[in-house]
GROMACS .gro file of N, CA and C in nm:
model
  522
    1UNK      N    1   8.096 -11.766  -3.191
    1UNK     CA    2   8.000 -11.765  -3.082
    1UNK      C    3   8.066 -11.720  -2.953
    2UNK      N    4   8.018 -11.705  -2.839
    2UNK     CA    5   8.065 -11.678  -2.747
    2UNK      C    6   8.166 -11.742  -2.668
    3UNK      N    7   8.178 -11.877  -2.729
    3UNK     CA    8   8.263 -11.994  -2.678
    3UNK      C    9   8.407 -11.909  -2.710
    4UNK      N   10   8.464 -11.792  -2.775
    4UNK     CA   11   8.553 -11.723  -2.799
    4UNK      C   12   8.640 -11.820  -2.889
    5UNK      N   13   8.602 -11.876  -2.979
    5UNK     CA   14   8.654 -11.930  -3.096
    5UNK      C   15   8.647 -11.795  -3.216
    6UNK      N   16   8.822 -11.793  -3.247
    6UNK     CA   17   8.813 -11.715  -3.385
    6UNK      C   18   8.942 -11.747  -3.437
    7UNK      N   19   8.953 -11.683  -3.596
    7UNK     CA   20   9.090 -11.736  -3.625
    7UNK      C   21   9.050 -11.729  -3.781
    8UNK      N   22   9.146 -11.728  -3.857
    8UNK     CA   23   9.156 -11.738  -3.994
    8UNK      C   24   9.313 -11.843  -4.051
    9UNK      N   25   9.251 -11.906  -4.191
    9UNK     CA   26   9.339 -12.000  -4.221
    9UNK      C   27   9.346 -12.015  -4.352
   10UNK      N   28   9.464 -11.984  -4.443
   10UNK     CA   29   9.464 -11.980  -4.576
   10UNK      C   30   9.531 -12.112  -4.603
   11UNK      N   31   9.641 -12.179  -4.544
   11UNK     CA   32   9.708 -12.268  -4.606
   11UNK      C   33   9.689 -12.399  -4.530
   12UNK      N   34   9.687 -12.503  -4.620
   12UNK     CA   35   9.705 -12.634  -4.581
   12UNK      C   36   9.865 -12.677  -4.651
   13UNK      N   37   9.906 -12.746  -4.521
   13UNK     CA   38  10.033 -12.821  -4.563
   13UNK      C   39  10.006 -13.005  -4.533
   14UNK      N   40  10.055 -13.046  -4.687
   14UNK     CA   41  10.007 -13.225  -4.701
   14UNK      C   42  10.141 -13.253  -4.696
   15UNK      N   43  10.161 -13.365  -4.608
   15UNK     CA   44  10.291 -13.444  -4.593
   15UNK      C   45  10.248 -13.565  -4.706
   16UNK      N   46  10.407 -13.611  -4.751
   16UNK     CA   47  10.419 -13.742  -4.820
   16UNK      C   48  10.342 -13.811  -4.733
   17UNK      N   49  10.270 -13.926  -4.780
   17UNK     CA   50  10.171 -13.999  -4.756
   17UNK      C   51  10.234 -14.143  -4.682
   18UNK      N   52  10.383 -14.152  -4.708
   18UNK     CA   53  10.485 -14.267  -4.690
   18UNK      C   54  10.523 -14.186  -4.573
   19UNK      N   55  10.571 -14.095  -4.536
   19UNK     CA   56  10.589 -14.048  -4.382
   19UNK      C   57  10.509 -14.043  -4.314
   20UNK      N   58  10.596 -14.166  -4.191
   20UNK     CA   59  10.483 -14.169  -4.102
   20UNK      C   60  10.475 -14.010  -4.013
   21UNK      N   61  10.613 -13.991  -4.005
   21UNK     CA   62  10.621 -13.841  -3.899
   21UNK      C   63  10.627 -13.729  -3.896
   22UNK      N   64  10.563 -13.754  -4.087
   22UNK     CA   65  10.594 -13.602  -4.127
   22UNK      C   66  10.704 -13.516  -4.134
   23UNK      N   67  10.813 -13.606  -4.193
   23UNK     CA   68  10.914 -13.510  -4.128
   23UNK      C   69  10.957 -13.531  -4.279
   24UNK      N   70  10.902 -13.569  -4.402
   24UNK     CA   71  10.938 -13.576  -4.551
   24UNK      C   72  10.863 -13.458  -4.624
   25UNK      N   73  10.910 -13.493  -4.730
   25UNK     CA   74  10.869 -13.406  -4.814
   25UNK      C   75  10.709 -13.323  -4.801
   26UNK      N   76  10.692 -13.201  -4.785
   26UNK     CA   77  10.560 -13.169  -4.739
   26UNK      C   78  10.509 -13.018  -4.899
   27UNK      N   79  10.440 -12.981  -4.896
   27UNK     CA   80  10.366 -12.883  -4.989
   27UNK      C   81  10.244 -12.807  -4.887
   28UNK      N   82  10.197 -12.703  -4.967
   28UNK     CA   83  10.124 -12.642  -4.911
   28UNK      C   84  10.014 -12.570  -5.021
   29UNK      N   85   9.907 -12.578  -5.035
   29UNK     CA   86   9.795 -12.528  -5.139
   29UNK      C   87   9.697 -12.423  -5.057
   30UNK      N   88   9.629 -12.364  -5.150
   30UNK     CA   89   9.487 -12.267  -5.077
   30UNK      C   90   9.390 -12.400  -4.980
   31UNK      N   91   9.363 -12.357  -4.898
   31UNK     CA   92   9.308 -12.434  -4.812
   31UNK      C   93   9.139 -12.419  -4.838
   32UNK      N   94   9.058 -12.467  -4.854
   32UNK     CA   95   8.898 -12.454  -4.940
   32UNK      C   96   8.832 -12.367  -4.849
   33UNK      N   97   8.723 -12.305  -4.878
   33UNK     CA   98   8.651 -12.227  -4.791
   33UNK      C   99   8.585 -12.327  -4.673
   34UNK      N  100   8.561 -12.257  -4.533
   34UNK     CA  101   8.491 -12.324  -4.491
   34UNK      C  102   8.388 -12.225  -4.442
   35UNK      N  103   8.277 -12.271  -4.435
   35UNK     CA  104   8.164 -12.208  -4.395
   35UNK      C  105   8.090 -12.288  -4.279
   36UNK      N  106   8.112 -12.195  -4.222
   36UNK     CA  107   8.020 -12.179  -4.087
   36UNK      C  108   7.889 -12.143  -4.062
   37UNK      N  109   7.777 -12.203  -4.030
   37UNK     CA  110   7.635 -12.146  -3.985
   37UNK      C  111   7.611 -12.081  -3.899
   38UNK      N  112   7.549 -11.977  -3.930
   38UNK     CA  113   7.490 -11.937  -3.795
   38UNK      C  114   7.346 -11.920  -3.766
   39UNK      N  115   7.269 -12.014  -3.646
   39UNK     CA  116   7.123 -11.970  -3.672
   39UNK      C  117   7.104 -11.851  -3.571
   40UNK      N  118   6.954 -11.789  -3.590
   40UNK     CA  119   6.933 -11.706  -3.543
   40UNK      C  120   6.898 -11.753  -3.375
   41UNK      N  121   6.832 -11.649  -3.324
   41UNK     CA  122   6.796 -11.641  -3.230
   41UNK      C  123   6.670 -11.737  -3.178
   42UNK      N  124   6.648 -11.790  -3.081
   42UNK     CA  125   6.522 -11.882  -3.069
   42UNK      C  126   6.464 -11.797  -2.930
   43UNK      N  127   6.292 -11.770  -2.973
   43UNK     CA  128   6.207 -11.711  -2.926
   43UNK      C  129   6.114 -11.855  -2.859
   44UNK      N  130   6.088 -11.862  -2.715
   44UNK     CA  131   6.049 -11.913  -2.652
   44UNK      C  132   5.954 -11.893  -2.503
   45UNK      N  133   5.856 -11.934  -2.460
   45UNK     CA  134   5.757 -11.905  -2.327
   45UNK      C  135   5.736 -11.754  -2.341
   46UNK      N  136   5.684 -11.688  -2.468
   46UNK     CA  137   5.591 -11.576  -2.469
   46UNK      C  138   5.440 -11.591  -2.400
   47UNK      N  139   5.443 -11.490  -2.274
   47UNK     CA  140   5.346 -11.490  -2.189
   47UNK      C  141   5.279 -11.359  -2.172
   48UNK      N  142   5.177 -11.324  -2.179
   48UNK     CA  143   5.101 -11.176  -2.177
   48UNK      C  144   5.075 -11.217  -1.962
   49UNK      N  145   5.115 -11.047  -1.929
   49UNK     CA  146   5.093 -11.050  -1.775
   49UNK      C  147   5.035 -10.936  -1.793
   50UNK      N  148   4.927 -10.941  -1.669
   50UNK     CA  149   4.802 -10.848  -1.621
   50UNK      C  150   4.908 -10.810  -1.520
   51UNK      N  151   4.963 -10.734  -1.464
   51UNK     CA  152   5.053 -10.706  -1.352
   51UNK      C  153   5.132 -10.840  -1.349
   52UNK      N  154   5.111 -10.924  -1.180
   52UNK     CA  155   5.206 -10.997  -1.222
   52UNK      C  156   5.091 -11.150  -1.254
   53UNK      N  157   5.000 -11.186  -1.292
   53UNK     CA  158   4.934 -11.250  -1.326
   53UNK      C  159   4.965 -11.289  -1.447
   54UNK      N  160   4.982 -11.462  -1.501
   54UNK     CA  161   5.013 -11.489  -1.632
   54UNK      C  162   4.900 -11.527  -1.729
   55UNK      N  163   4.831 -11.456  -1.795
   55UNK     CA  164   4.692 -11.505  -1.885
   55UNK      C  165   4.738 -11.623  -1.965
   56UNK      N  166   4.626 -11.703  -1.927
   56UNK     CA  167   4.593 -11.786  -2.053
   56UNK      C  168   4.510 -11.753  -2.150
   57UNK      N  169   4.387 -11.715  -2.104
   57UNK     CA  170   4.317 -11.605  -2.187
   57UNK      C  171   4.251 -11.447  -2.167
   58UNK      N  172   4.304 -11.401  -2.250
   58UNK     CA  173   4.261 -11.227  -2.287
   58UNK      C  174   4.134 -11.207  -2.262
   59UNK      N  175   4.087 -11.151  -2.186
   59UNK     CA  176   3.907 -11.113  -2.183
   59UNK      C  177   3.941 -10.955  -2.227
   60UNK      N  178   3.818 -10.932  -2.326
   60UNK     CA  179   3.843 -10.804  -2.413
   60UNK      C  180   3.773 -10.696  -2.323
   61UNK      N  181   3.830 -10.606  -2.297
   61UNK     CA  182   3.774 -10.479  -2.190
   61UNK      C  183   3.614 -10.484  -2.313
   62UNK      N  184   3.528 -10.443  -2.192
   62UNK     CA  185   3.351 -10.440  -2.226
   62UNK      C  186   3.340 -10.270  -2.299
   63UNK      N  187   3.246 -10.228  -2.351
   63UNK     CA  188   3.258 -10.138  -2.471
   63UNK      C  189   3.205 -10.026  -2.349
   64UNK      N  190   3.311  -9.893  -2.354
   64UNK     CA  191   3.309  -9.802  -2.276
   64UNK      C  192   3.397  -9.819  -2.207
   65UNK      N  193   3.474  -9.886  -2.185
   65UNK     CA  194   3.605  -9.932  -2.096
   65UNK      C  195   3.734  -9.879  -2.152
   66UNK      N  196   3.722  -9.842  -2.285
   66UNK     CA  197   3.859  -9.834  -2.357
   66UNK      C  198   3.965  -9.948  -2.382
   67UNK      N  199   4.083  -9.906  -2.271
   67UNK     CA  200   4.200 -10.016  -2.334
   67UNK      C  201   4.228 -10.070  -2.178
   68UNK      N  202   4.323 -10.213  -2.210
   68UNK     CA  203   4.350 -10.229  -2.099
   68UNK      C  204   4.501 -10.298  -2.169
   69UNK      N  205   4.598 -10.240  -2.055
   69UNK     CA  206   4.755 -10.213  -2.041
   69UNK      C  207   4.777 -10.370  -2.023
   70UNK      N  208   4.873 -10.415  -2.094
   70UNK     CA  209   4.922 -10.551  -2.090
   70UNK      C  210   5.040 -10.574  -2.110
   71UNK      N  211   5.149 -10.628  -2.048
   71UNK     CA  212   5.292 -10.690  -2.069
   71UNK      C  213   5.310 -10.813  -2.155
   72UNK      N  214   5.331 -10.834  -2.280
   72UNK     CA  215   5.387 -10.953  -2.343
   72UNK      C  216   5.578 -10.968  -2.285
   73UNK      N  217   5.570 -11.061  -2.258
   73UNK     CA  218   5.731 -11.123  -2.238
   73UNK      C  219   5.719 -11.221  -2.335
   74UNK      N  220   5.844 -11.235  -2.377
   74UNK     CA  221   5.968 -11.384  -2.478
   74UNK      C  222   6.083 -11.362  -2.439
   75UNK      N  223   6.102 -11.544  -2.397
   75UNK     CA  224   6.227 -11.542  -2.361
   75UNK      C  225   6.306 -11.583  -2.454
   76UNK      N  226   6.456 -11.533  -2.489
   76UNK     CA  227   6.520 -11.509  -2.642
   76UNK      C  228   6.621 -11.542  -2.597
   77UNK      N  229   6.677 -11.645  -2.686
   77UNK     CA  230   6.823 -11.698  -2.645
   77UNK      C  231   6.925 -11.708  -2.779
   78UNK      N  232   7.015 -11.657  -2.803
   78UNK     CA  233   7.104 -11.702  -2.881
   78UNK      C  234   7.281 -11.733  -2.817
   79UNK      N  235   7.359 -11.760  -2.913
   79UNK     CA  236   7.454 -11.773  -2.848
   79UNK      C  237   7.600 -11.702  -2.881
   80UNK      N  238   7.519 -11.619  -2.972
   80UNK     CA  239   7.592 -11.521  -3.018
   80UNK      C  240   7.530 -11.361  -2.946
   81UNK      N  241   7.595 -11.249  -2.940
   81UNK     CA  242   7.495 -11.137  -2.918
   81UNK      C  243   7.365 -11.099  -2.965
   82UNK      N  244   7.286 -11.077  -2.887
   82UNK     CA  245   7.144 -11.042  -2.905
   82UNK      C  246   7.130 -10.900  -2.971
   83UNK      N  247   7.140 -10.819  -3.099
   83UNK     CA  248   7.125 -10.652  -3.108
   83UNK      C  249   6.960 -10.601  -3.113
   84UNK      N  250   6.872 -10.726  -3.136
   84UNK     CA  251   6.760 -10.666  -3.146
   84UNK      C  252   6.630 -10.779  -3.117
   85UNK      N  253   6.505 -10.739  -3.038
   85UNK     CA  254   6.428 -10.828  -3.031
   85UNK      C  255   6.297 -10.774  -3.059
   86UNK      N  256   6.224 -10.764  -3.148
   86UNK     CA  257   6.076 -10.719  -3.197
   86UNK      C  258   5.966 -10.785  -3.220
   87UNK      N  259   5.858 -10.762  -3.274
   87UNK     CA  260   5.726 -10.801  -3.193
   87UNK      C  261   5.627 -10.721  -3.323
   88UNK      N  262   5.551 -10.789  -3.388
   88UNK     CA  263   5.479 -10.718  -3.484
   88UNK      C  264   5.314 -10.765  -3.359
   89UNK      N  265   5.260 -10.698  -3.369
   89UNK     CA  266   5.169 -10.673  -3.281
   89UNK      C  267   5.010 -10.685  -3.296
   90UNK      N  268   5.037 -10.681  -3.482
   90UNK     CA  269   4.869 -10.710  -3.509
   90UNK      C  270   4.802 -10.604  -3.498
   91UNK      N  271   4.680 -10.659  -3.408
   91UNK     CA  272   4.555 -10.579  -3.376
   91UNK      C  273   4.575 -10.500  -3.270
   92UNK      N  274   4.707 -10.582  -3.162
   92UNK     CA  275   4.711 -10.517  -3.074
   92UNK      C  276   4.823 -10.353  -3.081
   93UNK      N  277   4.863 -10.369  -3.191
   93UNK     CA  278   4.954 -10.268  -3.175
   93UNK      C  279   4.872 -10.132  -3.203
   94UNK      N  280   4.984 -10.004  -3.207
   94UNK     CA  281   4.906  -9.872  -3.248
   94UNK      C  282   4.876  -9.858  -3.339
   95UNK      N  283   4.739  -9.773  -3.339
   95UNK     CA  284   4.677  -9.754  -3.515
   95UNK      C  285   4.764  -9.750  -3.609
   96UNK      N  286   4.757  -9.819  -3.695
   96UNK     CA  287   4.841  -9.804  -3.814
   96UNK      C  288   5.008  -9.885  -3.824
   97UNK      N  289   5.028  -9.940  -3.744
   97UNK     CA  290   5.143  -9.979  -3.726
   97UNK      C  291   5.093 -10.159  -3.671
   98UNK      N  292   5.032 -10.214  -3.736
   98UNK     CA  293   4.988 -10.330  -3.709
   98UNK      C  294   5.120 -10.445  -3.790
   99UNK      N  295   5.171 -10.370  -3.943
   99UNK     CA  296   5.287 -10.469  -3.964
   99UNK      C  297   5.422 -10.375  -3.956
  100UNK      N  298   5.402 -10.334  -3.819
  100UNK     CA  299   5.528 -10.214  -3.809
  100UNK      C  300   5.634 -10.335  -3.713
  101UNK      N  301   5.741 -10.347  -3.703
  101UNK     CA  302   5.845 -10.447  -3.614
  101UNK      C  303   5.841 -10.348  -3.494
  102UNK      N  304   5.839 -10.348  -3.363
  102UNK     CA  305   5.863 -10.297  -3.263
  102UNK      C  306   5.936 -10.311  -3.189
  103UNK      N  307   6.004 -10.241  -3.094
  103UNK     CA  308   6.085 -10.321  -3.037
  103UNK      C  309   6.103 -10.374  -2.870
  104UNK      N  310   6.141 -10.489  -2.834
  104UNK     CA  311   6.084 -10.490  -2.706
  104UNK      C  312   6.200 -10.508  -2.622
  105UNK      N  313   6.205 -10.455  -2.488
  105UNK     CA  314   6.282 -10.430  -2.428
  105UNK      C  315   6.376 -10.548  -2.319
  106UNK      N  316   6.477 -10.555  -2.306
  106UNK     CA  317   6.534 -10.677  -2.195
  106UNK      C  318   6.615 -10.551  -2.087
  107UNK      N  319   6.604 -10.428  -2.059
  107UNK     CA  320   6.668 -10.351  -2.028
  107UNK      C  321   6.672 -10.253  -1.873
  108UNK      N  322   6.558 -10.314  -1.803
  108UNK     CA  323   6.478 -10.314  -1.686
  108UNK      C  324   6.354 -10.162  -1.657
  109UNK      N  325   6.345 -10.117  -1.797
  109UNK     CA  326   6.265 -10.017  -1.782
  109UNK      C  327   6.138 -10.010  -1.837
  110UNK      N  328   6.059  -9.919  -1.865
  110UNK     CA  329   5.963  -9.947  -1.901
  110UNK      C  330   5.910 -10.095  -1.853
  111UNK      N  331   5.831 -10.167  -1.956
  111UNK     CA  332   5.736 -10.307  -1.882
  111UNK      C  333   5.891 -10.402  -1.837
  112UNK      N  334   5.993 -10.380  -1.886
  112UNK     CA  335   6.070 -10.510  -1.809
  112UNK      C  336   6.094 -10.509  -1.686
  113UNK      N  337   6.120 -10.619  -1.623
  113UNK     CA  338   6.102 -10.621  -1.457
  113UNK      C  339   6.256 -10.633  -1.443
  114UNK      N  340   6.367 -10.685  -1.517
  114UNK     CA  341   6.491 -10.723  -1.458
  114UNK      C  342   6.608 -10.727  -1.647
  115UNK      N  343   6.645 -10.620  -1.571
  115UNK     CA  344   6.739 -10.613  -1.708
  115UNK      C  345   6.862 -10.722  -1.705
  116UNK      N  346   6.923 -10.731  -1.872
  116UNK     CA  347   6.978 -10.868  -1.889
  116UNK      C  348   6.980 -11.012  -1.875
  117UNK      N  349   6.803 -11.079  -1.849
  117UNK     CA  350   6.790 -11.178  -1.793
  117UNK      C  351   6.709 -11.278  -1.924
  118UNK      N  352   6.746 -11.216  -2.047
  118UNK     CA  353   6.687 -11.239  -2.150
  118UNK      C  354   6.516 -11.259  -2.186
  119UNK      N  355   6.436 -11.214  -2.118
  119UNK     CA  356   6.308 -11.201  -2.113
  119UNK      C  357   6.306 -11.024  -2.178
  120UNK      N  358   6.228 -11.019  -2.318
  120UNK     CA  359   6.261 -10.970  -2.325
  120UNK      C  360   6.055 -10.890  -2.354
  121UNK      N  361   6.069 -10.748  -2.298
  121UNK     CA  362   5.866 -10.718  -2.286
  121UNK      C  363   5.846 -10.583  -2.345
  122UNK      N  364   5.749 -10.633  -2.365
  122UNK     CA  365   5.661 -10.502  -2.476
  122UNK      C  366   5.530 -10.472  -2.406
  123UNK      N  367   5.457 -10.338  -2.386
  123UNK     CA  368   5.344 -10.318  -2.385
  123UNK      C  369   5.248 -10.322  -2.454
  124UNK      N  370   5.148 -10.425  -2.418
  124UNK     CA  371   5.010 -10.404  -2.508
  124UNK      C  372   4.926 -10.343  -2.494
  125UNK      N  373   4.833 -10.293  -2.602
  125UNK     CA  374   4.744 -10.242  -2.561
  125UNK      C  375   4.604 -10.308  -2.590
  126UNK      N  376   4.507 -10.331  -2.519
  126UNK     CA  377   4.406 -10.421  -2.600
  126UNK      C  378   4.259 -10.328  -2.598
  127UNK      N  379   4.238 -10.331  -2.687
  127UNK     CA  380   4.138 -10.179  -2.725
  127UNK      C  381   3.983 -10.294  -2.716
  128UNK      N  382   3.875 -10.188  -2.697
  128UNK     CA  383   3.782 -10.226  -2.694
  128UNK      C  384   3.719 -10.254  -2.826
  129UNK      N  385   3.634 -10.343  -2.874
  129UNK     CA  386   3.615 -10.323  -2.988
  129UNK      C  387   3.659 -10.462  -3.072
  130UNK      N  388   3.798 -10.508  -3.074
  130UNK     CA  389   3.875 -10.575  -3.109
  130UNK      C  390   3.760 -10.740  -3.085
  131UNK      N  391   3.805 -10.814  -3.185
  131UNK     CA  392   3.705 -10.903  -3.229
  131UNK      C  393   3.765 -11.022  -3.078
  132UNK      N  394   3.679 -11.143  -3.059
  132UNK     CA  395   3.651 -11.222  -2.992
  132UNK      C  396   3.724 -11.332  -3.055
  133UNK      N  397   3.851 -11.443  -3.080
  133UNK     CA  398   3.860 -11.543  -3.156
  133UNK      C  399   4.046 -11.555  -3.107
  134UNK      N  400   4.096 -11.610  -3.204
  134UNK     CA  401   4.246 -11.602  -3.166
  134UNK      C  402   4.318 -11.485  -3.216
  135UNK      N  403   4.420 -11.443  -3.163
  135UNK     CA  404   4.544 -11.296  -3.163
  135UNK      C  405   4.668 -11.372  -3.200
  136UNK      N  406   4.696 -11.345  -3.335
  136UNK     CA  407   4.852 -11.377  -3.367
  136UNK      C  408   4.928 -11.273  -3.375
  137UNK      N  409   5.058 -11.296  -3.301
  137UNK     CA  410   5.162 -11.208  -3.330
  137UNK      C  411   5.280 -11.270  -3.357
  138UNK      N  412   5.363 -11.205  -3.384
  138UNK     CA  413   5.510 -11.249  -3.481
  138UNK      C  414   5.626 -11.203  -3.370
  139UNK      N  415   5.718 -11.249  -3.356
  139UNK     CA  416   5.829 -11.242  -3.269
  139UNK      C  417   5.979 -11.258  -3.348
  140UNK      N  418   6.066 -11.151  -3.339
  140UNK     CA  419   6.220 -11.261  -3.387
  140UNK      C  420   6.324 -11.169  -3.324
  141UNK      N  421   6.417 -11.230  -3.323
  141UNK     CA  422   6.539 -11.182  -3.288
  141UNK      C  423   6.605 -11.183  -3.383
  142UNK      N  424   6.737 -11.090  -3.330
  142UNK     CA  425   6.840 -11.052  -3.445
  142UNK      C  426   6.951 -11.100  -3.406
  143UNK      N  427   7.060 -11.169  -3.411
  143UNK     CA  428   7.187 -11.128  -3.343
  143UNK      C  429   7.274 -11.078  -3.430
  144UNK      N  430   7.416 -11.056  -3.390
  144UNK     CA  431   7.519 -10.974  -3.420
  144UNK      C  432   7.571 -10.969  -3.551
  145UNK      N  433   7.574 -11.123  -3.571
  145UNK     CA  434   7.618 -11.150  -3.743
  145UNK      C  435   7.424 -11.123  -3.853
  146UNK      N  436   7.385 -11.081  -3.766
  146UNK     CA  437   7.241 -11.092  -3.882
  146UNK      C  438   7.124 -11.199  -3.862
  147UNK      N  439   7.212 -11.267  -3.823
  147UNK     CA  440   7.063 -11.390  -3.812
  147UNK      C  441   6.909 -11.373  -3.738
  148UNK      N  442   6.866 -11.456  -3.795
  148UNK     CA  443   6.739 -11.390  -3.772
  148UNK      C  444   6.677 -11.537  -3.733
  149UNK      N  445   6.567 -11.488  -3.622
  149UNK     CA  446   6.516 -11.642  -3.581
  149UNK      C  447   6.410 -11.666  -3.712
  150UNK      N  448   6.412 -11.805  -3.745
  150UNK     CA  449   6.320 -11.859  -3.822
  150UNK      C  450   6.191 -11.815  -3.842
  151UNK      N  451   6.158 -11.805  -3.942
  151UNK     CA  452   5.997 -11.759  -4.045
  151UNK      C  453   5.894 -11.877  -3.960
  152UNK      N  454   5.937 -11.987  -3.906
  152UNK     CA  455   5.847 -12.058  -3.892
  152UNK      C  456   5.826 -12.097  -3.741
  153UNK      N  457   5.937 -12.015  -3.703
  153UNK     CA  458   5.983 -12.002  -3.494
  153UNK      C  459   5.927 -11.886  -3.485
  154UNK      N  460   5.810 -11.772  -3.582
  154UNK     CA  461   5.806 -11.654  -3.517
  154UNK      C  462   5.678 -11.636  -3.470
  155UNK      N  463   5.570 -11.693  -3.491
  155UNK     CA  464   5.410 -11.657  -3.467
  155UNK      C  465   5.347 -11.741  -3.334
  156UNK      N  466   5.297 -11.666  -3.245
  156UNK     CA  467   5.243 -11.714  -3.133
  156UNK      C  468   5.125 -11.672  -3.129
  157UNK      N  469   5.012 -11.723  -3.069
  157UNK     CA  470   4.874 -11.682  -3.036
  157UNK      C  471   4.832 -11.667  -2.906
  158UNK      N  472   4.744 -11.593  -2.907
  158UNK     CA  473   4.680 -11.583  -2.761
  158UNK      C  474   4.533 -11.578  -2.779
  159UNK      N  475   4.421 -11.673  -2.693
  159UNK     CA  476   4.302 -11.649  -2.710
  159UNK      C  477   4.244 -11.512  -2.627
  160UNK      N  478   4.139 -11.468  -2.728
  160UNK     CA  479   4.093 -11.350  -2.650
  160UNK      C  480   3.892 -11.400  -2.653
  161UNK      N  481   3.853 -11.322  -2.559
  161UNK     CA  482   3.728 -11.384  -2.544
  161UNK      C  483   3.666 -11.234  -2.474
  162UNK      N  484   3.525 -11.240  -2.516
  162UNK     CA  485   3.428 -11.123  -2.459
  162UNK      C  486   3.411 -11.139  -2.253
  163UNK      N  487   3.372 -11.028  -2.224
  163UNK     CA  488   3.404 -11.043  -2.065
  163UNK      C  489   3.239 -11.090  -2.030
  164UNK      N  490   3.235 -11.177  -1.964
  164UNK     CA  491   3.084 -11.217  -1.943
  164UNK      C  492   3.143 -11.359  -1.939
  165UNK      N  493   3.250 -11.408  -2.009
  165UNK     CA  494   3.251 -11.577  -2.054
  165UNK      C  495   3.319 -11.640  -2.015
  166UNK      N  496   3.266 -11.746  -1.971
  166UNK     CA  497   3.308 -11.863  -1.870
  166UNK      C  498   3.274 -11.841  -1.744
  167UNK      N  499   3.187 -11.729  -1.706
  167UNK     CA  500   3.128 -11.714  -1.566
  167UNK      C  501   3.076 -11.850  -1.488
  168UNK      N  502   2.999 -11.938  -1.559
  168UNK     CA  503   3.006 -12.102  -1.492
  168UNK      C  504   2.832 -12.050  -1.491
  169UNK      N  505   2.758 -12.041  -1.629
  169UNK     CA  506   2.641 -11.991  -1.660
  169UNK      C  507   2.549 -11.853  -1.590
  170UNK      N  508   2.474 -11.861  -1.599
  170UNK     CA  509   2.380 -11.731  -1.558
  170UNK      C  510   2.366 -11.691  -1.665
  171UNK      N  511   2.304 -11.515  -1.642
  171UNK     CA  512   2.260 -11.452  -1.812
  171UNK      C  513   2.363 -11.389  -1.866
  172UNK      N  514   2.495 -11.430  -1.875
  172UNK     CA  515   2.561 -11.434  -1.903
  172UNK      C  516   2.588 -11.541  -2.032
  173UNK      N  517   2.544 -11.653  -2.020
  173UNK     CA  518   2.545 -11.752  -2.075
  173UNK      C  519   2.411 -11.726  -2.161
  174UNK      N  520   2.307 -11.692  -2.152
  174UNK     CA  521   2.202 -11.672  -2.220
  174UNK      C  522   2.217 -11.580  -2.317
   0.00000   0.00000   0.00000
């Protein structure tokens, strides 16, 4: 990890068991494997921004409107190097690439606002058309040795809702 721990170790040496100081009879054998874990990356406070506005909920552009441009951020932490952070996108992604991995940026261009600050953003697109109910998408990171954030750390939702709703009644509500 970054703590700059490394090192390799083949031999163990066992002192007589009757010395207290080790200074008797000693041997030396293959020393057993040890294995080390490594987890992946943890994906955390994924937020969709209208500029700099943070949605709680998606109102779906009204039919004739087309698309409307959206920033997803996750903030991604590991403690090993980060090589990759992607984003399967669903409904919201481009035609045809709905279980395509994408990749999203921590690099200050495109939608990111501040490179290296581990927030890491993708552009959405949210098309007209697109149904009224909840939006799941999938998130993971990669780091250096491979790991991968958890199957069960990767899916977040966002509610999306028709534009007319929650106006606080009128014919809207009718």
């Amino acid at each position: 990890d970054n703590d700059g721990g490394s090192g390799h170790t083949t031999m163990l040496t066992i002192a007589d068991s009757s010395d207290v100081f080790a200074t008797g009879v000693t041997w030396t054998e293959p020393m057993p494997e040890l294995h080390i874990l490594n987890e992946g990356p943890s994906v955390s406070n994924v937020t969709m921004w209208d500029g700099e506005t943070a949605l709680e909920v998606i109102t779906l552009p009204e039919d004739g409107a087309g698309t409307i441009s959206l920033v997803m951020t996750a903030e991604v932490f590991d403690a090993d190097t980060i090589t990759v952070v992607q984003a399967k996108l669903g409904m919201w992604a481009p035609p045809g690439e709905g279980g395509t991995w994408l990749t999203m940026v921590d690099d200050g261009t495109g939608p990111d606002a501040v490179a290296g600050d581990g927030i890491y953003s993708i552009t959405v697109e949210v098309r007209e058309g697109l149904p009224e109910g909840v939006a799941m998408v999938e998130i993971r990171g990669i780091d250096v040795h491979l790991a991968q954030t958890g199957t069960l750390d990767r899916d977040f939702t966002f509610d999306l809702q028709n534009p007319g709703i929650g106006g606080g009644g009128g014919e809207a509500l009718f």
